[in-house]
Coordinates of C-alpha atoms and ligand atoms in Angstrom, one line a residue:
M38 CA -35.8 93.9 69.4
A39 CA -39.1 95.4 68.3
S40 CA -40.6 92.7 67.2
N41 CA -41.3 95.4 63.6
N42 CA -37.5 94.5 63.4
A43 CA -37.5 91.5 64.2
Q44 CA -39.6 90.1 61.6
L45 CA -38.8 92.4 58.6
A46 CA -35.0 91.3 59.1
V47 CA -36.7 87.3 58.8
I48 CA -38.3 88.1 55.4
F49 CA -35.3 89.7 54.1
Q50 CA -33.0 87.3 55.5
Q51 CA -35.8 85.1 53.4
M52 CA -35.7 86.8 50.4
A53 CA -31.7 87.4 49.6
D54 CA -32.0 83.3 51.3
V55 CA -34.7 82.5 48.0
N56 CA -33.0 85.1 45.5
Q57 CA -29.6 82.4 45.6
V58 CA -31.6 79.6 44.8
T59 CA -34.1 80.6 42.2
G60 CA -29.9 83.1 41.4
G61 CA -31.3 86.3 40.9
N62 CA -29.1 89.5 41.2
R63 CA -26.1 89.1 42.8
F64 CA -26.1 92.4 44.5
K65 CA -29.5 92.1 45.5
T66 CA -29.3 89.6 47.9
I67 CA -25.9 91.5 48.5
A68 CA -28.9 94.3 49.4
L69 CA -31.3 92.2 51.2
E70 CA -28.7 90.6 53.4
K71 CA -27.6 93.5 54.5
G72 CA -31.0 95.0 55.7
A73 CA -31.8 92.0 57.1
R74 CA -28.0 92.5 59.3
V75 CA -28.9 96.3 60.3
L76 CA -32.1 95.6 60.9
K77 CA -31.2 93.1 63.5
D78 CA -29.3 95.2 65.0
F79 CA -31.4 98.3 65.0
V80 CA -32.0 99.8 69.0
K81 CA -35.5 101.6 67.8
D82 CA -38.8 100.2 66.4
V83 CA -38.6 101.2 63.0
A84 CA -42.0 102.7 62.6
D85 CA -40.8 104.8 65.4
V86 CA -38.2 105.8 62.6
E87 CA -39.4 109.2 60.1
P88 CA -39.5 107.7 56.4
Q89 CA -36.6 110.1 55.6
D90 CA -34.1 109.7 58.6
L91 CA -34.8 105.5 58.0
L92 CA -32.4 106.4 54.0
Q93 CA -30.1 107.3 56.3
V94 CA -28.6 104.5 57.8
E95 CA -25.8 102.8 56.9
G96 CA -27.5 100.0 55.1
I97 CA -30.8 101.4 54.3
G98 CA -31.1 101.6 50.4
K99 CA -34.2 102.9 48.4
G100 CA -35.5 98.8 47.7
I101 CA -35.6 98.5 51.8
A102 CA -37.0 101.4 53.3
Q103 CA -40.1 101.1 50.4
K104 CA -40.7 97.4 51.3
I105 CA -39.8 98.4 55.8
E106 CA -42.7 101.0 54.4
E107 CA -44.3 98.6 52.9
F108 CA -44.5 96.4 55.6
L109 CA -45.5 98.9 58.5
R110 CA -48.5 100.0 56.5
T111 CA -49.9 95.9 55.3
G112 CA -48.7 93.9 57.4
R113 CA -46.0 91.7 54.2
V114 CA -43.8 92.5 51.9
L115 CA -46.0 91.4 48.6
E116 CA -42.1 90.7 46.7
H117 CA -41.1 88.7 49.4
Q118 CA -45.0 86.4 49.5
E119 CA -44.1 85.9 44.8
M120 CA -40.3 84.9 45.7
I121 CA -41.8 82.2 47.9
D122 CA -45.0 81.5 46.0
A123 CA -42.6 80.3 43.9
V124 CA -40.4 78.5 44.7
P125 CA -41.5 74.8 46.2
A126 CA -42.3 74.5 49.8
G127 CA -39.7 71.1 50.3
V128 CA -37.1 73.2 48.6
L129 CA -37.8 76.3 51.5
K130 CA -38.3 73.6 53.9
M131 CA -33.9 72.5 53.3
L132 CA -32.9 75.5 54.3
D133 CA -33.7 75.0 57.3
I134 CA -30.4 72.1 56.8
P135 CA -27.5 72.6 59.1
G136 CA -24.5 73.6 56.8
L137 CA -26.1 73.4 53.0
G138 CA -27.1 77.1 52.0
P139 CA -28.6 78.7 49.6
K140 CA -26.5 77.2 47.3
G141 CA -26.5 74.1 48.2
V142 CA -30.3 74.4 47.5
A143 CA -30.3 75.8 44.8
Q144 CA -28.0 72.9 43.3
L145 CA -29.6 70.1 44.7
W146 CA -32.7 72.2 42.8
N147 CA -31.4 72.7 39.8
D148 CA -28.9 69.5 38.9
G149 CA -30.4 66.9 41.1
G150 CA -33.6 66.9 40.8
V151 CA -34.5 67.3 44.5
E152 CA -37.8 69.0 45.5
S153 CA -38.1 67.9 49.6
I154 CA -35.8 67.0 52.2
D155 CA -37.9 63.6 52.1
E156 CA -36.6 63.1 48.4
L157 CA -33.4 64.4 49.3
K158 CA -33.2 61.7 52.3
Q159 CA -34.0 59.0 49.5
K160 CA -32.1 60.0 46.8
I161 CA -28.5 59.8 48.5
E162 CA -30.2 56.4 50.3
D163 CA -30.2 55.1 46.5
C164 CA -27.1 57.1 45.7
S165 CA -28.8 58.8 42.7
L166 CA -27.0 61.8 43.0
E167 CA -23.2 59.8 42.5
G168 CA -21.6 62.5 40.3
L169 CA -23.4 66.1 41.1
K170 CA -20.6 68.6 41.4
G171 CA -20.5 69.8 45.1
F172 CA -22.2 67.1 46.2
G173 CA -19.0 64.3 46.8
K174 CA -19.5 61.2 48.7
K175 CA -18.3 63.1 52.0
K176 CA -20.7 65.6 51.7
L177 CA -23.5 63.5 51.0
E178 CA -22.8 61.3 54.2
K179 CA -22.3 65.0 56.1
L180 CA -26.0 66.3 54.5
Q181 CA -27.7 62.3 55.8
Q182 CA -25.9 63.7 60.0
S183 CA -27.5 67.0 59.7
I184 CA -31.3 65.9 58.6
A185 CA -31.0 62.8 61.3
F186 CA -29.7 65.4 63.8
A187 CA -32.9 68.6 62.6
E188 CA -35.2 65.4 63.1
K189 CA -34.1 64.4 66.4
A190 CA -34.9 68.0 67.2
G191 CA -37.7 67.4 66.2
E192 CA -40.5 70.6 66.5
R193 CA -38.6 72.2 69.5
T194 CA -37.5 75.4 69.0
N195 CA -34.7 77.7 70.8
I196 CA -36.0 79.9 73.7
G197 CA -34.0 82.7 71.9
F198 CA -37.7 82.5 69.0
A199 CA -39.5 80.8 72.5
L200 CA -39.2 84.3 74.8
P201 CA -39.3 87.0 72.4
L202 CA -42.8 85.6 71.4
A203 CA -44.9 85.3 74.8
L204 CA -43.3 88.4 76.3
A205 CA -45.2 90.2 72.6
I206 CA -48.4 87.8 73.2
I207 CA -47.9 88.9 76.5
D208 CA -47.6 92.9 76.3
V209 CA -51.2 92.7 74.3
L210 CA -53.6 90.4 76.2
K211 CA -52.3 91.9 80.1
D212 CA -54.3 95.0 79.4
L213 CA -57.7 93.0 78.4
P214 CA -60.0 94.4 80.7
G215 CA -60.8 91.4 83.4
V216 CA -56.9 90.2 83.1
Q217 CA -55.5 89.9 86.5
Q218 CA -52.4 87.4 86.2
I219 CA -50.6 86.6 83.4
D220 CA -47.7 84.7 82.7
Y221 CA -45.8 82.5 80.7
A222 CA -45.7 79.1 82.3
G223 CA -44.3 75.2 81.5
S224 CA -40.3 75.1 79.3
L225 CA -39.9 78.4 79.2
R226 CA -40.3 79.7 82.6
R227 CA -38.3 76.7 83.6
G228 CA -35.0 78.5 81.1
K229 CA -35.0 75.4 79.2
E230 CA -32.8 75.6 76.0
T231 CA -35.1 74.7 73.7
I232 CA -39.0 75.0 73.6
G233 CA -41.8 72.6 73.1
D234 CA -45.4 75.0 73.2
I235 CA -45.7 77.9 74.8
D236 CA -47.7 77.5 77.7
L237 CA -49.3 80.5 78.9
L238 CA -51.4 81.3 81.8
V239 CA -54.5 83.6 83.0
G240 CA -56.5 84.5 86.4
A241 CA -59.3 85.6 85.3
K242 CA -62.8 85.0 85.9
E243 CA -65.4 82.5 84.1
K244 CA -67.4 85.8 83.0
D245 CA -64.5 86.9 81.2
A246 CA -62.7 84.6 79.4
A247 CA -64.4 83.9 76.6
R248 CA -63.4 87.8 75.7
I249 CA -59.4 86.5 76.3
M250 CA -60.2 83.5 74.5
D251 CA -60.9 85.3 71.0
V252 CA -58.5 88.3 71.7
F253 CA -55.9 85.1 71.4
V254 CA -57.3 83.9 69.4
G255 CA -56.9 86.6 66.3
L256 CA -53.7 87.8 67.3
E257 CA -51.5 88.8 64.3
M258 CA -49.1 86.5 65.1
V259 CA -51.3 83.7 64.7
E260 CA -51.7 81.5 61.6
E261 CA -53.4 78.5 62.6
V262 CA -55.9 78.0 65.2
L263 CA -55.0 74.6 66.8
G264 CA -58.3 74.7 69.4
H265 CA -60.9 76.8 70.2
G266 CA -62.2 76.0 74.3
A267 CA -64.3 78.4 77.0
T268 CA -61.0 77.0 79.4
K269 CA -58.0 76.6 77.1
S270 CA -57.4 77.8 73.3
S271 CA -53.5 76.9 71.5
I272 CA -52.4 78.2 67.8
R273 CA -50.2 77.8 65.9
S274 CA -47.6 80.7 65.2
T275 CA -47.0 82.5 62.0
D276 CA -43.1 81.6 60.5
D277 CA -41.8 85.2 61.2
F278 CA -42.2 83.4 64.3
R279 CA -41.3 80.1 64.2
N280 CA -44.8 78.4 63.8
I281 CA -44.3 77.5 67.5
Q282 CA -47.5 76.0 69.1
V283 CA -48.5 78.3 71.9
D284 CA -51.7 77.1 74.6
L285 CA -53.5 80.0 76.8
R286 CA -55.6 78.8 79.7
V287 CA -57.6 81.1 81.8
V288 CA -57.9 80.4 85.5
D289 CA -59.9 82.1 88.5
P290 CA -57.2 84.0 90.2
K291 CA -58.5 82.3 93.3
H292 CA -56.3 78.7 91.9
Y293 CA -54.0 80.4 90.0
G294 CA -50.9 79.9 92.4
A295 CA -52.1 75.9 92.3
A296 CA -52.5 76.1 88.3
L297 CA -48.8 78.0 87.7
M298 CA -47.6 74.9 89.6
Y299 CA -48.8 73.0 88.0
F300 CA -48.5 73.4 84.6
T301 CA -44.8 75.6 85.5
G302 CA -43.6 71.6 85.7
S303 CA -41.8 69.9 85.3
K304 CA -43.7 66.7 85.1
E305 CA -41.1 64.8 87.7
H306 CA -41.2 68.0 89.6
N307 CA -44.7 67.6 90.2
V308 CA -44.6 64.0 90.7
K309 CA -42.6 64.5 92.9
V310 CA -44.5 68.2 95.7
R311 CA -47.5 65.4 94.4
E312 CA -45.8 62.7 96.8
R313 CA -44.8 64.9 99.5
A314 CA -48.7 66.2 99.7
L315 CA -49.6 62.6 99.9
S316 CA -47.1 61.7 102.6
M317 CA -48.1 64.7 104.5
G318 CA -52.1 64.1 104.1
Y319 CA -52.5 66.4 101.5
T320 CA -53.4 66.5 97.5
L321 CA -52.3 68.2 94.9
N322 CA -53.1 69.2 91.5
E323 CA -53.2 72.4 89.0
Y324 CA -56.1 73.6 91.7
A325 CA -55.6 73.8 95.1
L326 CA -53.1 71.6 97.9
A327 CA -57.0 69.5 100.1
D328 CA -57.1 67.6 102.5
K329 CA -56.5 63.9 101.4
D330 CA -59.0 62.9 102.8
D331 CA -62.1 65.2 102.0
K332 CA -61.1 67.4 99.1
T333 CA -63.7 69.9 99.3
K334 CA -61.0 71.6 101.9
Q335 CA -59.3 73.7 100.2
V336 CA -56.0 74.3 102.4
E337 CA -54.0 76.7 100.1
T338 CA -54.4 77.9 96.0
K339 CA -53.2 81.4 95.2
T340 CA -49.8 81.3 95.5
E341 CA -47.3 79.0 94.8
Q342 CA -45.1 80.2 97.8
A343 CA -47.8 79.1 100.4
I344 CA -48.1 75.9 99.1
Y345 CA -44.7 75.5 98.9
R346 CA -44.7 76.7 102.8
K347 CA -47.7 74.3 102.9
L348 CA -45.8 71.9 102.2
G349 CA -42.5 72.8 104.3
L350 CA -40.4 74.0 101.3
A351 CA -38.7 77.6 100.8
H352 CA -40.0 79.2 97.1
I353 CA -38.4 76.9 94.8
A354 CA -37.1 78.7 91.2
P355 CA -39.7 77.6 88.6
E356 CA -34.9 76.7 86.7
L357 CA -35.0 75.0 89.1
R358 CA -37.9 72.6 89.1
E359 CA -35.6 69.7 87.2
D360 CA -36.4 66.8 89.7
R361 CA -32.4 67.5 90.6
G362 CA -32.4 67.5 94.1
E363 CA -34.1 70.7 95.1
L364 CA -36.4 69.7 96.7
A365 CA -34.3 68.1 99.5
L366 CA -33.1 71.5 99.4
A367 CA -36.0 73.8 99.7
E368 CA -36.8 71.3 102.7
K369 CA -33.2 72.8 104.4
D370 CA -34.2 76.3 103.8
D371 CA -30.4 75.7 101.4
L372 CA -31.7 76.4 98.5
P373 CA -29.0 78.1 96.2
D374 CA -29.5 82.4 95.5
L375 CA -30.1 82.5 92.6
I376 CA -28.2 85.0 90.4
E377 CA -30.0 87.9 88.3
L378 CA -29.7 89.5 85.2
K379 CA -29.2 92.9 87.1
D380 CA -26.0 91.3 88.9
I381 CA -23.6 91.5 85.1
K382 CA -21.8 93.9 85.2
A383 CA -18.9 93.0 82.4
D384 CA -19.3 91.4 78.8
L385 CA -15.7 89.4 78.8
H386 CA -16.7 88.2 74.9
T387 CA -17.3 90.5 72.6
H388 CA -15.9 91.2 68.5
T389 CA -16.3 94.4 66.5
T390 CA -14.9 95.1 62.9
A391 CA -11.0 94.8 63.5
S392 CA -12.9 90.7 63.2
D393 CA -16.5 90.4 61.9
G394 CA -17.7 92.3 64.2
R395 CA -20.9 95.1 63.5
W396 CA -19.7 98.1 65.6
S397 CA -16.2 99.5 65.7
I398 CA -14.5 99.8 69.8
E399 CA -15.6 102.8 70.5
E400 CA -19.7 102.2 70.3
N401 CA -19.4 99.1 71.3
A402 CA -17.7 100.4 74.9
L403 CA -20.1 103.2 74.5
A404 CA -23.3 100.7 75.0
Y405 CA -21.8 98.4 77.3
A406 CA -21.0 101.6 79.0
A407 CA -24.8 102.5 78.7
R408 CA -26.4 99.4 80.6
G409 CA -24.0 100.2 83.7
Y410 CA -21.4 98.1 83.2
H411 CA -18.2 98.6 84.4
T412 CA -16.3 96.9 82.0
V413 CA -16.0 95.4 78.8
A414 CA -12.9 93.1 76.8
I415 CA -12.3 93.6 73.6
T416 CA -11.7 89.9 72.2
D417 CA -11.3 90.0 68.4
H418 CA -11.2 86.9 66.8
S419 CA -7.5 85.2 65.6
K420 CA -6.1 84.6 61.9
G421 CA -7.7 81.2 61.8
Q422 CA -10.8 82.6 61.5
V423 CA -10.0 83.6 58.2
Q424 CA -13.9 84.2 56.6
A425 CA -14.2 85.9 60.5
N426 CA -11.2 88.3 58.6
G427 CA -9.6 87.1 62.0
L428 CA -6.4 89.2 63.7
D429 CA -2.9 87.8 62.7
D430 CA -0.2 88.8 65.1
K431 CA 1.3 92.1 63.0
R432 CA -3.3 93.1 62.5
L433 CA -3.2 92.3 66.7
V434 CA -0.7 94.3 68.7
R435 CA -1.8 97.4 65.6
H436 CA -5.2 96.4 67.4
I437 CA -4.4 96.1 71.1
E438 CA -2.6 99.7 70.5
A439 CA -6.2 100.4 69.3
V440 CA -8.1 99.2 72.6
R441 CA -6.1 101.2 74.9
K442 CA -6.1 104.3 73.2
V443 CA -10.5 103.9 73.7
A444 CA -10.2 103.0 76.7
K445 CA -7.9 105.4 77.4
K446 CA -10.3 108.1 76.2
L447 CA -13.4 106.4 78.0
E448 CA -11.4 106.6 81.0
G449 CA -13.6 106.8 84.1
K450 CA -17.1 106.1 81.6
I451 CA -16.1 101.8 81.5
T452 CA -12.3 100.0 81.9
V453 CA -12.2 98.4 78.5
L454 CA -9.6 95.5 78.5
A455 CA -8.0 94.3 75.4
G456 CA -8.1 90.9 74.8
S457 CA -8.8 87.8 71.3
E458 CA -10.5 85.3 71.4
V459 CA -8.3 83.0 70.1
D460 CA -9.3 79.9 68.5
I461 CA -8.0 76.7 70.0
L462 CA -6.8 75.1 66.9
A463 CA -7.6 70.6 66.2
D464 CA -4.2 69.9 67.7
G465 CA -5.0 72.5 71.0
S466 CA -2.5 74.6 70.6
L467 CA -3.6 78.3 70.0
D468 CA -3.5 80.5 67.6
Y469 CA -1.4 82.9 69.2
P470 CA 2.3 82.6 70.4
D471 CA 2.2 82.9 73.9
E472 CA 4.6 86.3 73.7
L473 CA 1.7 87.4 72.3
L474 CA -1.6 86.1 74.3
A475 CA 0.8 88.0 77.7
E476 CA 0.5 91.1 76.5
L477 CA -3.9 90.6 76.5
D478 CA -5.4 91.2 80.0
V479 CA -8.6 88.7 78.5
V480 CA -7.8 85.6 76.2
V481 CA -10.7 84.3 75.5
A482 CA -10.0 80.3 73.8
S483 CA -12.1 78.9 71.6
P484 CA -12.9 76.1 69.6
H485 CA -14.3 76.8 65.1
A486 CA -13.2 74.0 63.6
A487 CA -12.9 70.3 63.4
L488 CA -16.4 70.2 65.6
S489 CA -16.8 66.2 65.0
Q490 CA -13.7 65.1 66.1
E491 CA -13.6 62.4 68.5
S492 CA -14.4 63.1 72.9
K493 CA -10.5 61.6 73.2
K494 CA -9.3 64.4 71.2
A495 CA -11.3 66.8 71.8
T496 CA -10.7 66.4 75.6
R497 CA -6.7 66.5 75.0
R498 CA -7.5 69.3 73.0
L499 CA -9.1 71.5 75.3
L500 CA -7.0 70.2 78.5
D501 CA -3.9 71.8 76.9
A502 CA -6.0 75.1 76.1
I503 CA -6.6 75.1 79.8
A504 CA -2.9 74.5 81.0
N505 CA -1.8 78.0 78.5
P506 CA -0.3 79.9 81.3
Y507 CA -2.3 82.8 79.7
V508 CA -6.0 81.1 78.9
T509 CA -8.4 83.0 81.2
M510 CA -10.8 81.1 80.4
I511 CA -12.4 78.7 77.5
G512 CA -15.3 79.8 75.3
H513 CA -17.6 78.1 74.1
P514 CA -16.0 74.7 75.1
T515 CA -17.9 72.4 72.9
G516 CA -19.3 75.1 70.1
R517 CA -22.6 73.1 69.7
L518 CA -25.6 75.3 68.0
V519 CA -28.8 74.2 69.5
L520 CA -30.8 72.4 67.3
R521 CA -28.1 72.3 64.8
R522 CA -24.8 71.2 64.8
E523 CA -24.0 68.2 67.6
G524 CA -20.1 69.3 68.6
L525 CA -17.9 67.9 70.6
S526 CA -18.4 65.7 73.6
P527 CA -15.2 66.2 76.0
D528 CA -14.7 65.0 79.0
M529 CA -16.0 67.3 80.6
E530 CA -14.8 66.4 85.1
A531 CA -11.1 66.5 83.1
L532 CA -11.4 69.8 81.8
C533 CA -13.4 71.4 85.1
K534 CA -11.1 69.9 87.1
A535 CA -8.5 71.4 84.9
A536 CA -9.7 74.5 84.6
A537 CA -10.2 74.4 88.4
G538 CA -6.5 73.5 88.7
R539 CA -5.6 76.5 87.0
G540 CA -8.2 78.4 88.5
I541 CA -9.6 80.0 85.4
A542 CA -13.5 80.1 84.2
L543 CA -15.4 78.2 82.1
E544 CA -17.7 80.5 79.7
I545 CA -21.2 79.8 79.1
N546 CA -21.5 82.0 75.7
A547 CA -25.3 83.1 76.2
N548 CA -26.3 83.8 72.7
H549 CA -29.2 81.2 72.5
W550 CA -27.7 79.8 69.0
R551 CA -24.6 78.5 71.5
L552 CA -25.4 78.2 75.6
D553 CA -22.8 76.5 75.9
L554 CA -22.0 75.0 78.5
R555 CA -24.7 74.3 78.4
D556 CA -26.5 74.2 82.7
T557 CA -26.0 70.0 83.2
H558 CA -22.2 71.5 82.2
A559 CA -22.3 74.7 84.2
R560 CA -24.0 72.7 87.1
L561 CA -20.4 70.1 86.9
A562 CA -18.3 73.5 86.6
L563 CA -19.9 74.3 90.2
E564 CA -19.6 71.2 91.9
H565 CA -15.4 71.5 90.8
G566 CA -15.1 74.7 92.3
V567 CA -15.2 76.1 89.4
R568 CA -15.5 80.1 88.4
L569 CA -18.1 80.3 85.3
A570 CA -18.6 83.7 83.1
I571 CA -21.5 84.4 81.2
N572 CA -20.4 86.1 78.4
T573 CA -22.7 87.4 75.0
D574 CA -19.8 87.4 72.6
A575 CA -21.6 90.5 71.0
H576 CA -20.8 90.9 67.2
G577 CA -23.1 94.5 67.2
P578 CA -25.8 97.0 69.4
A579 CA -29.0 94.1 69.8
D580 CA -26.5 91.1 70.7
P581 CA -26.0 91.6 74.7
D582 CA -29.8 91.2 74.3
Q583 CA -29.0 88.0 74.5
L584 CA -27.6 88.0 77.9
P585 CA -31.0 86.8 80.5
Y586 CA -30.2 83.2 78.3
G587 CA -27.3 83.4 78.9
V588 CA -28.8 83.7 83.0
L589 CA -31.1 81.6 82.4
T590 CA -29.0 79.0 81.7
A591 CA -26.8 79.2 85.0
R592 CA -29.6 79.3 87.1
R593 CA -30.9 76.5 86.1
A594 CA -26.7 74.6 87.4
G595 CA -28.0 77.1 91.0
A596 CA -25.4 79.5 90.3
T597 CA -25.5 82.3 92.8
K598 CA -23.3 86.0 92.1
N599 CA -20.9 84.7 93.5
D600 CA -19.8 82.0 91.0
V601 CA -19.4 84.8 87.9
I602 CA -17.1 86.9 87.5
N603 CA -18.8 89.3 85.4
C604 CA -20.4 90.1 89.0
M605 CA -18.0 91.1 90.5
T606 CA -16.6 94.4 91.3
A607 CA -14.5 96.3 88.5
A608 CA -11.2 95.6 91.3
G609 CA -12.2 92.5 92.3
L610 CA -12.2 91.3 88.4
K611 CA -9.3 93.6 88.1
K612 CA -7.5 91.4 91.1
W613 CA -9.2 88.0 89.1
L614 CA -7.4 88.5 86.1
K615 CA -4.3 89.0 87.9
S616 CA -4.6 85.8 89.8
T617 CA -5.3 83.3 86.3
R618 CA -1.4 84.7 85.3
G619 CA -0.3 82.6 87.9
Ligands
DGT817 P1 -42.1 71.2 75.9 O1 -43.2 72.0 76.4 O2 -42.0 70.3 75.7 O3 -40.6 71.7 76.2 O4 -42.2 70.8 78.0 P2 -43.1 71.6 79.3 O5 -42.2 71.5 80.3 O6 -43.5 73.0 78.4 O7 -44.4 70.8 78.9 P3 -45.8 70.7 78.2 O8 -46.1 71.6 77.4 O9 -46.4 70.0 78.3 O10 -46.9 70.8 79.9 C1 -46.8 72.1 80.0 C2 -46.5 71.6 82.3 O11 -48.0 71.2 82.5 C3 -45.3 70.6 82.0 O12 -44.0 70.7 82.6 C4 -46.1 70.1 83.5 C5 -47.3 69.6 83.7 N1 -47.9 68.6 82.7 C6 -48.5 68.5 82.3 N2 -48.6 67.4 82.3 C7 -48.6 66.3 83.4 C8 -49.2 64.4 83.5 O13 -49.0 64.8 82.5 N3 -49.0 65.2 84.9 C9 -47.6 66.2 85.1 N4 -47.1 66.0 86.6 N5 -48.3 67.1 85.0 C10 -48.1 67.5 83.8
CA818 CA1 -44.4 73.5 77.0
CA819 CA1 -48.2 72.9 76.3
ZN820 ZN1 -16.9 84.9 69.8

């Protein structure tokens, strides 16, 4: 997503939230939310669109267009800042509590006199919110859990926020004079689902370092400079970029490989590599692999490859550097040939305006055709998802016809499959009868409700879904939301065994809020011979861009393209889908 669009989407969403908290005009909230959604999905950067063309875009009215224009001209929206200034900062922070929402925040603030998360915790504790409308005992207990979960999540951020920020900064720095190499390192390079801070590394000569640092701390996305030194500086990014800490280190290009290896981590991986180096008569630090007895004798410094090679190891992909047995595999040259983004040729879990998506069947399919995919499955929600406009049995029948019609029209361009994301109800039954599921090419069965069910019940529920003969895969099996919701904790081993037995797939939902299966679960699935699916669950045009997060998660699990059904050829996929129907 272009960063102007992303920033504006955040601004409009925040304005919509604050407007609700302050009891502002309802239509204004709707217009702002719509603006935020449209911008999120807008493929072109708004800066490249003529003002009069902007007004032609569905969902962008005069008010929104004026604010976009103001932002492009001044870098901010004045009304946005005024709105934020009018509400106590602690009240705004309460908007981040999962499951509360702007209306709840307004209620707590106006009628409960709560002005911060700490106050809220205190008042729940001493029962002084008793009798507050809409906040019964159960609701308050849930709230308490959400706050505790959010606190445990601490200062980490989703990879989906960290990666775009890192790329935006690199985009500016890479062209500065003297910059010979530049990479993001740390947990971001390892593709972890959450990031503590971003570690950037630049290879440049000492004489160029000061100027590079000056540009870095002066970037427009900088809110606060935490440190400004000759070879290391740290900043905290603005609200629009989620206040993420970014460290930048400049090293001499001669030491770049050793430094990149060191700052990529993980710490645990580094420890194992260093032990190996010592046992072979070397020392290893962020400058060099050197002779143990004479440290001035640097053996390798320039590239990671060379250092690993000297240590008798094949190059280990960053995603595998977690001390999960990768050294033993590298020693035998037995590392998996990890899946890459370009291997993905199908998306098997997508939505359209038939349920809660923001594009038509044809718009969806054409977008995937343009990406070079050979297949897309249309999998709208089932009737249990009332808030998502899920399809009842009758509507599904008509929807299948509509999908078949588009499929026919686009024959030769892309294969469009008729599917459903059918709800796995709390008791393990599916939201459509088998006769209806039999009409579909792809059945993604997913849990959406009752996500705090105890583990045994959750296992039973998911096992029942796996046993259904029409199910192609389980979608986002735990229903967790990264840093927001714990989700189900089923016996993953039992699910993997059952899925392997049925020959069906388990999904890695690539959306950065989900990443479900998570890396360790996906690894377990592979150990049991279960095929993985990597789907984006796209609801609109910007969502297919979530794919990298799913692929990184699969790489962390050690997946090759042969493990992932989305990498099959069109014919291979067709055959595999058939095989799931016994
Ligand atoms: P994060 O930021 O919490 O998501 O995780 P990382 O892995 O990015 O950790 P961070 O930012 O503290 O440090 C970046 C890398 O630098 C880390 O992965 C390994 C390396 N590193 C940092 N401190 C140490 C240390 O004390 N010992 C070793 N061996 N490596 C370290
Ligand atoms: Ca880090
Ligand atoms: Ca760091
Ligand atoms: Zn979905």
